[in-house]
Amino acid sequence: MRTRQVGQPSRDGGVGTGPRPLGNGERLGRFAMLLVFPGLLAALVATTVWQLATGVASMGGDEADMTRGWKGFWLSAPGYALVIALTSTAVVLALRARRAGASNSRAALIVSSLGLLFALATSTRDGSEIVMTTRAATAAWMFFGIDLLVVALVLFVGLRWARRAH
């Protein structure tokens, strides 16, 4: 079924004034933003529940009962992977929307990149606190700098890839 776009004449001679159907690029951009806003929140809640269930985190309990060190990190790894994979997928979809020339691709790329930075920063900060008992804050700041570099590199390479289509 073919729908007419705004400004195209219809069969009866009138000009179409109805809503324009979304193109593939706009759909990709919208889906990328949906992955970040409600999707990232749901993934963070699932990660927290997972950490509570595995004993890596506690709600006001004794810290001596929590799993620490590399064992705690590997128990938390599925939650980190979920959050990072979700936001990475959002960045890829936003870049594909950008390549398709979607009007919402710039906003989707900014939102998904900030979501990826947030996911990386929270995962590396939390991981450093689980593994290290001393100097965890110093490691978290160092990892934040690395996270910024990773997101900047992803954006640089992705935008070059998206420009090749035009």
PDB file of N, CA, C and O in Angstrom, residues 64-110:
ATOM      1  N   ALA A  64      30.469  -6.794  54.847  1.00  0.00           N
ATOM      2  CA  ALA A  64      31.295  -7.992  54.968  1.00  0.00           C
ATOM      3  C   ALA A  64      30.628  -9.203  54.312  1.00  0.00           C
ATOM      4  O   ALA A  64      31.304 -10.156  53.932  1.00  0.00           O
ATOM      5  N   ASP A  65      29.305  -9.155  54.178  1.00  0.00           N
ATOM      6  CA  ASP A  65      28.572 -10.276  53.575  1.00  0.00           C
ATOM      7  C   ASP A  65      28.550 -10.214  52.055  1.00  0.00           C
ATOM      8  O   ASP A  65      28.138 -11.165  51.406  1.00  0.00           O
ATOM      9  N   MET A  66      28.969  -9.088  51.475  1.00  0.00           N
ATOM     10  CA  MET A  66      28.908  -8.934  50.024  1.00  0.00           C
ATOM     11  C   MET A  66      30.111  -9.591  49.362  1.00  0.00           C
ATOM     12  O   MET A  66      31.193  -9.677  49.936  1.00  0.00           O
ATOM     13  N   THR A  67      29.886 -10.062  48.135  1.00  0.00           N
ATOM     14  CA  THR A  67      30.956 -10.680  47.356  1.00  0.00           C
ATOM     15  C   THR A  67      31.812  -9.578  46.750  1.00  0.00           C
ATOM     16  O   THR A  67      31.311  -8.704  46.056  1.00  0.00           O
ATOM     17  N   ARG A  68      33.118  -9.634  47.003  1.00  0.00           N
ATOM     18  CA  ARG A  68      34.044  -8.620  46.509  1.00  0.00           C
ATOM     19  C   ARG A  68      35.124  -9.268  45.669  1.00  0.00           C
ATOM     20  O   ARG A  68      35.205 -10.477  45.549  1.00  0.00           O
ATOM     21  N   GLY A  69      35.974  -8.446  45.083  1.00  0.00           N
ATOM     22  CA  GLY A  69      37.097  -8.935  44.294  1.00  0.00           C
ATOM     23  C   GLY A  69      36.652  -9.327  42.887  1.00  0.00           C
ATOM     24  O   GLY A  69      35.591  -8.937  42.408  1.00  0.00           O
ATOM     25  N   TRP A  70      37.512 -10.112  42.248  1.00  0.00           N
ATOM     26  CA  TRP A  70      37.221 -10.508  40.871  1.00  0.00           C
ATOM     27  C   TRP A  70      36.001 -11.408  40.777  1.00  0.00           C
ATOM     28  O   TRP A  70      35.287 -11.394  39.779  1.00  0.00           O
ATOM     29  N   LYS A  71      35.741 -12.193  41.818  1.00  0.00           N
ATOM     30  CA  LYS A  71      34.535 -13.031  41.810  1.00  0.00           C
ATOM     31  C   LYS A  71      33.284 -12.154  41.746  1.00  0.00           C
ATOM     32  O   LYS A  71      32.356 -12.431  40.980  1.00  0.00           O
ATOM     33  N   GLY A  72      33.254 -11.087  42.525  1.00  0.00           N
ATOM     34  CA  GLY A  72      32.129 -10.154  42.484  1.00  0.00           C
ATOM     35  C   GLY A  72      32.002  -9.466  41.139  1.00  0.00           C
ATOM     36  O   GLY A  72      30.902  -9.240  40.638  1.00  0.00           O
ATOM     37  N   PHE A  73      33.156  -9.139  40.544  1.00  0.00           N
ATOM     38  CA  PHE A  73      33.127  -8.502  39.225  1.00  0.00           C
ATOM     39  C   PHE A  73      32.520  -9.441  38.192  1.00  0.00           C
ATOM     40  O   PHE A  73      31.671  -9.039  37.400  1.00  0.00           O
ATOM     41  N   TRP A  74      32.965 -10.696  38.179  1.00  0.00           N
ATOM     42  CA  TRP A  74      32.444 -11.640  37.178  1.00  0.00           C
ATOM     43  C   TRP A  74      30.979 -11.986  37.429  1.00  0.00           C
ATOM     44  O   TRP A  74      30.243 -12.289  36.491  1.00  0.00           O
ATOM     45  N   LEU A  75      30.541 -11.936  38.695  1.00  0.00           N
ATOM     46  CA  LEU A  75      29.114 -12.130  38.970  1.00  0.00           C
ATOM     47  C   LEU A  75      28.283 -10.945  38.460  1.00  0.00           C
ATOM     48  O   LEU A  75      27.126 -11.112  38.076  1.00  0.00           O
ATOM     49  N   SER A  76      28.878  -9.757  38.453  1.00  0.00           N
ATOM     50  CA  SER A  76      28.175  -8.560  37.972  1.00  0.00           C
ATOM     51  C   SER A  76      28.289  -8.373  36.465  1.00  0.00           C
ATOM     52  O   SER A  76      27.571  -7.558  35.893  1.00  0.00           O
ATOM     53  N   ALA A  77      29.199  -9.096  35.822  1.00  0.00           N
ATOM     54  CA  ALA A  77      29.474  -8.902  34.392  1.00  0.00           C
ATOM     55  C   ALA A  77      28.234  -9.032  33.490  1.00  0.00           C
ATOM     56  O   ALA A  77      28.102  -8.251  32.539  1.00  0.00           O
ATOM     57  N   PRO A  78      27.301  -9.960  33.716  1.00  0.00           N
ATOM     58  CA  PRO A  78      26.118 -10.002  32.844  1.00  0.00           C
ATOM     59  C   PRO A  78      25.293  -8.716  32.885  1.00  0.00           C
ATOM     60  O   PRO A  78      24.770  -8.277  31.862  1.00  0.00           O
ATOM     61  N   GLY A  79      25.205  -8.098  34.041  1.00  0.00           N
ATOM     62  CA  GLY A  79      24.480  -6.828  34.145  1.00  0.00           C
ATOM     63  C   GLY A  79      25.194  -5.718  33.400  1.00  0.00           C
ATOM     64  O   GLY A  79      24.571  -4.908  32.709  1.00  0.00           O
ATOM     65  N   TYR A  80      26.521  -5.673  33.525  1.00  0.00           N
ATOM     66  CA  TYR A  80      27.295  -4.672  32.786  1.00  0.00           C
ATOM     67  C   TYR A  80      27.138  -4.893  31.284  1.00  0.00           C
ATOM     68  O   TYR A  80      26.981  -3.941  30.520  1.00  0.00           O
ATOM     69  N   ALA A  81      27.200  -6.138  30.867  1.00  0.00           N
ATOM     70  CA  ALA A  81      27.088  -6.456  29.437  1.00  0.00           C
ATOM     71  C   ALA A  81      25.717  -6.048  28.896  1.00  0.00           C
ATOM     72  O   ALA A  81      25.614  -5.527  27.777  1.00  0.00           O
ATOM     73  N   LEU A  82      24.674  -6.255  29.675  1.00  0.00           N
ATOM     74  CA  LEU A  82      23.324  -5.870  29.247  1.00  0.00           C
ATOM     75  C   LEU A  82      23.222  -4.365  29.012  1.00  0.00           C
ATOM     76  O   LEU A  82      22.741  -3.917  27.967  1.00  0.00           O
ATOM     77  N   VAL A  83      23.704  -3.583  29.963  1.00  0.00           N
ATOM     78  CA  VAL A  83      23.600  -2.127  29.868  1.00  0.00           C
ATOM     79  C   VAL A  83      24.447  -1.594  28.711  1.00  0.00           C
ATOM     80  O   VAL A  83      23.997  -0.755  27.928  1.00  0.00           O
ATOM     81  N   ILE A  84      25.659  -2.111  28.570  1.00  0.00           N
ATOM     82  CA  ILE A  84      26.545  -1.624  27.507  1.00  0.00           C
ATOM     83  C   ILE A  84      26.055  -2.080  26.137  1.00  0.00           C
ATOM     84  O   ILE A  84      26.094  -1.314  25.169  1.00  0.00           O
ATOM     85  N   ALA A  85      25.570  -3.307  26.028  1.00  0.00           N
ATOM     86  CA  ALA A  85      25.058  -3.794  24.739  1.00  0.00           C
ATOM     87  C   ALA A  85      23.819  -3.009  24.303  1.00  0.00           C
ATOM     88  O   ALA A  85      23.661  -2.690  23.121  1.00  0.00           O
ATOM     89  N   LEU A  86      22.963  -2.677  25.250  1.00  0.00           N
ATOM     90  CA  LEU A  86      21.757  -1.922  24.927  1.00  0.00           C
ATOM     91  C   LEU A  86      22.099  -0.542  24.379  1.00  0.00           C
ATOM     92  O   LEU A  86      21.584  -0.124  23.335  1.00  0.00           O
ATOM     93  N   THR A  87      22.999   0.161  25.050  1.00  0.00           N
ATOM     94  CA  THR A  87      23.340   1.510  24.592  1.00  0.00           C
ATOM     95  C   THR A  87      24.205   1.477  23.333  1.00  0.00           C
ATOM     96  O   THR A  87      24.107   2.378  22.503  1.00  0.00           O
ATOM     97  N   SER A  88      25.027   0.455  23.182  1.00  0.00           N
ATOM     98  CA  SER A  88      25.807   0.325  21.943  1.00  0.00           C
ATOM     99  C   SER A  88      24.891   0.091  20.756  1.00  0.00           C
ATOM    100  O   SER A  88      25.114   0.644  19.670  1.00  0.00           O
ATOM    101  N   THR A  89      23.856  -0.713  20.941  1.00  0.00           N
ATOM    102  CA  THR A  89      22.872  -0.938  19.888  1.00  0.00           C
ATOM    103  C   THR A  89      22.167   0.367  19.534  1.00  0.00           C
ATOM    104  O   THR A  89      21.908   0.643  18.362  1.00  0.00           O
ATOM    105  N   ALA A  90      21.874   1.185  20.552  1.00  0.00           N
ATOM    106  CA  ALA A  90      21.233   2.478  20.292  1.00  0.00           C
ATOM    107  C   ALA A  90      22.139   3.385  19.461  1.00  0.00           C
ATOM    108  O   ALA A  90      21.667   4.063  18.554  1.00  0.00           O
ATOM    109  N   VAL A  91      23.448   3.368  19.746  1.00  0.00           N
ATOM    110  CA  VAL A  91      24.383   4.185  18.960  1.00  0.00           C
ATOM    111  C   VAL A  91      24.432   3.698  17.514  1.00  0.00           C
ATOM    112  O   VAL A  91      24.404   4.501  16.573  1.00  0.00           O
ATOM    113  N   VAL A  92      24.471   2.390  17.314  1.00  0.00           N
ATOM    114  CA  VAL A  92      24.506   1.837  15.956  1.00  0.00           C
ATOM    115  C   VAL A  92      23.238   2.218  15.192  1.00  0.00           C
ATOM    116  O   VAL A  92      23.300   2.623  14.027  1.00  0.00           O
ATOM    117  N   LEU A  93      22.087   2.114  15.835  1.00  0.00           N
ATOM    118  CA  LEU A  93      20.831   2.487  15.175  1.00  0.00           C
ATOM    119  C   LEU A  93      20.794   3.981  14.850  1.00  0.00           C
ATOM    120  O   LEU A  93      20.309   4.372  13.782  1.00  0.00           O
ATOM    121  N   ALA A  94      21.309   4.816  15.752  1.00  0.00           N
ATOM    122  CA  ALA A  94      21.345   6.251  15.491  1.00  0.00           C
ATOM    123  C   ALA A  94      22.281   6.571  14.323  1.00  0.00           C
ATOM    124  O   ALA A  94      21.982   7.443  13.505  1.00  0.00           O
ATOM    125  N   LEU A  95      23.393   5.867  14.235  1.00  0.00           N
ATOM    126  CA  LEU A  95      24.304   6.079  13.109  1.00  0.00           C
ATOM    127  C   LEU A  95      23.679   5.615  11.797  1.00  0.00           C
ATOM    128  O   LEU A  95      23.860   6.256  10.757  1.00  0.00           O
ATOM    129  N   ARG A  96      22.932   4.517  11.842  1.00  0.00           N
ATOM    130  CA  ARG A  96      22.234   4.070  10.629  1.00  0.00           C
ATOM    131  C   ARG A  96      21.157   5.074  10.220  1.00  0.00           C
ATOM    132  O   ARG A  96      20.940   5.307   9.036  1.00  0.00           O
ATOM    133  N   ALA A  97      20.484   5.679  11.208  1.00  0.00           N
ATOM    134  CA  ALA A  97      19.500   6.719  10.906  1.00  0.00           C
ATOM    135  C   ALA A  97      20.193   7.933  10.301  1.00  0.00           C
ATOM    136  O   ALA A  97      19.678   8.551   9.366  1.00  0.00           O
ATOM    137  N   ARG A  98      21.366   8.259  10.813  1.00  0.00           N
ATOM    138  CA  ARG A  98      22.138   9.387  10.265  1.00  0.00           C
ATOM    139  C   ARG A  98      22.539   9.115   8.830  1.00  0.00           C
ATOM    140  O   ARG A  98      22.488   9.986   7.972  1.00  0.00           O
ATOM    141  N   ARG A  99      22.949   7.879   8.570  1.00  0.00           N
ATOM    142  CA  ARG A  99      23.356   7.499   7.217  1.00  0.00           C
ATOM    143  C   ARG A  99      22.169   7.551   6.262  1.00  0.00           C
ATOM    144  O   ARG A  99      22.328   7.876   5.087  1.00  0.00           O
ATOM    145  N   ALA A 100      20.978   7.233   6.773  1.00  0.00           N
ATOM    146  CA  ALA A 100      19.772   7.281   5.940  1.00  0.00           C
ATOM    147  C   ALA A 100      19.255   8.706   5.753  1.00  0.00           C
ATOM    148  O   ALA A 100      18.330   8.930   4.980  1.00  0.00           O
ATOM    149  N   GLY A 101      19.844   9.670   6.456  1.00  0.00           N
ATOM    150  CA  GLY A 101      19.432  11.058   6.300  1.00  0.00           C
ATOM    151  C   GLY A 101      18.198  11.430   7.090  1.00  0.00           C
ATOM    152  O   GLY A 101      17.478  12.353   6.716  1.00  0.00           O
ATOM    153  N   ALA A 102      17.931  10.750   8.186  1.00  0.00           N
ATOM    154  CA  ALA A 102      16.743  11.022   8.986  1.00  0.00           C
ATOM    155  C   ALA A 102      16.865  12.364   9.701  1.00  0.00           C
ATOM    156  O   ALA A 102      17.953  12.766  10.109  1.00  0.00           O
ATOM    157  N   SER A 103      15.743  13.027   9.849  1.00  0.00           N
ATOM    158  CA  SER A 103      15.747  14.341  10.492  1.00  0.00           C
ATOM    159  C   SER A 103      15.992  14.248  11.995  1.00  0.00           C
ATOM    160  O   SER A 103      16.497  15.186  12.597  1.00  0.00           O
ATOM    161  N   ASN A 104      15.652  13.125  12.610  1.00  0.00           N
ATOM    162  CA  ASN A 104      15.844  12.979  14.047  1.00  0.00           C
ATOM    163  C   ASN A 104      17.156  12.282  14.393  1.00  0.00           C
ATOM    164  O   ASN A 104      17.387  11.936  15.543  1.00  0.00           O
ATOM    165  N   SER A 105      18.026  12.097  13.418  1.00  0.00           N
ATOM    166  CA  SER A 105      19.244  11.325  13.666  1.00  0.00           C
ATOM    167  C   SER A 105      20.235  12.061  14.562  1.00  0.00           C
ATOM    168  O   SER A 105      20.939  11.431  15.343  1.00  0.00           O
ATOM    169  N   ARG A 106      20.285  13.379  14.470  1.00  0.00           N
ATOM    170  CA  ARG A 106      21.225  14.130  15.307  1.00  0.00           C
ATOM    171  C   ARG A 106      20.852  13.989  16.785  1.00  0.00           C
ATOM    172  O   ARG A 106      21.700  13.713  17.631  1.00  0.00           O
ATOM    173  N   ALA A 107      19.573  14.171  17.091  1.00  0.00           N
ATOM    174  CA  ALA A 107      19.112  14.021  18.478  1.00  0.00           C
ATOM    175  C   ALA A 107      19.310  12.592  18.958  1.00  0.00           C
ATOM    176  O   ALA A 107      19.740  12.363  20.094  1.00  0.00           O
ATOM    177  N   ALA A 108      19.011  11.617  18.097  1.00  0.00           N
ATOM    178  CA  ALA A 108      19.186  10.214  18.479  1.00  0.00           C
ATOM    179  C   ALA A 108      20.653   9.894  18.734  1.00  0.00           C
ATOM    180  O   ALA A 108      20.982   9.146  19.663  1.00  0.00           O
ATOM    181  N   LEU A 109      21.538  10.463  17.942  1.00  0.00           N
ATOM    182  CA  LEU A 109      22.968  10.215  18.119  1.00  0.00           C
ATOM    183  C   LEU A 109      23.477  10.844  19.410  1.00  0.00           C
ATOM    184  O   LEU A 109      24.266  10.234  20.138  1.00  0.00           O
ATOM    185  N   ILE A 110      23.021  12.043  19.727  1.00  0.00           N
ATOM    186  CA  ILE A 110      23.439  12.692  20.972  1.00  0.00           C
ATOM    187  C   ILE A 110      22.926  11.916  22.175  1.00  0.00           C
ATOM    188  O   ILE A 110      23.674  11.623  23.112  1.00  0.00           O
TER     189      ILE A 110
END
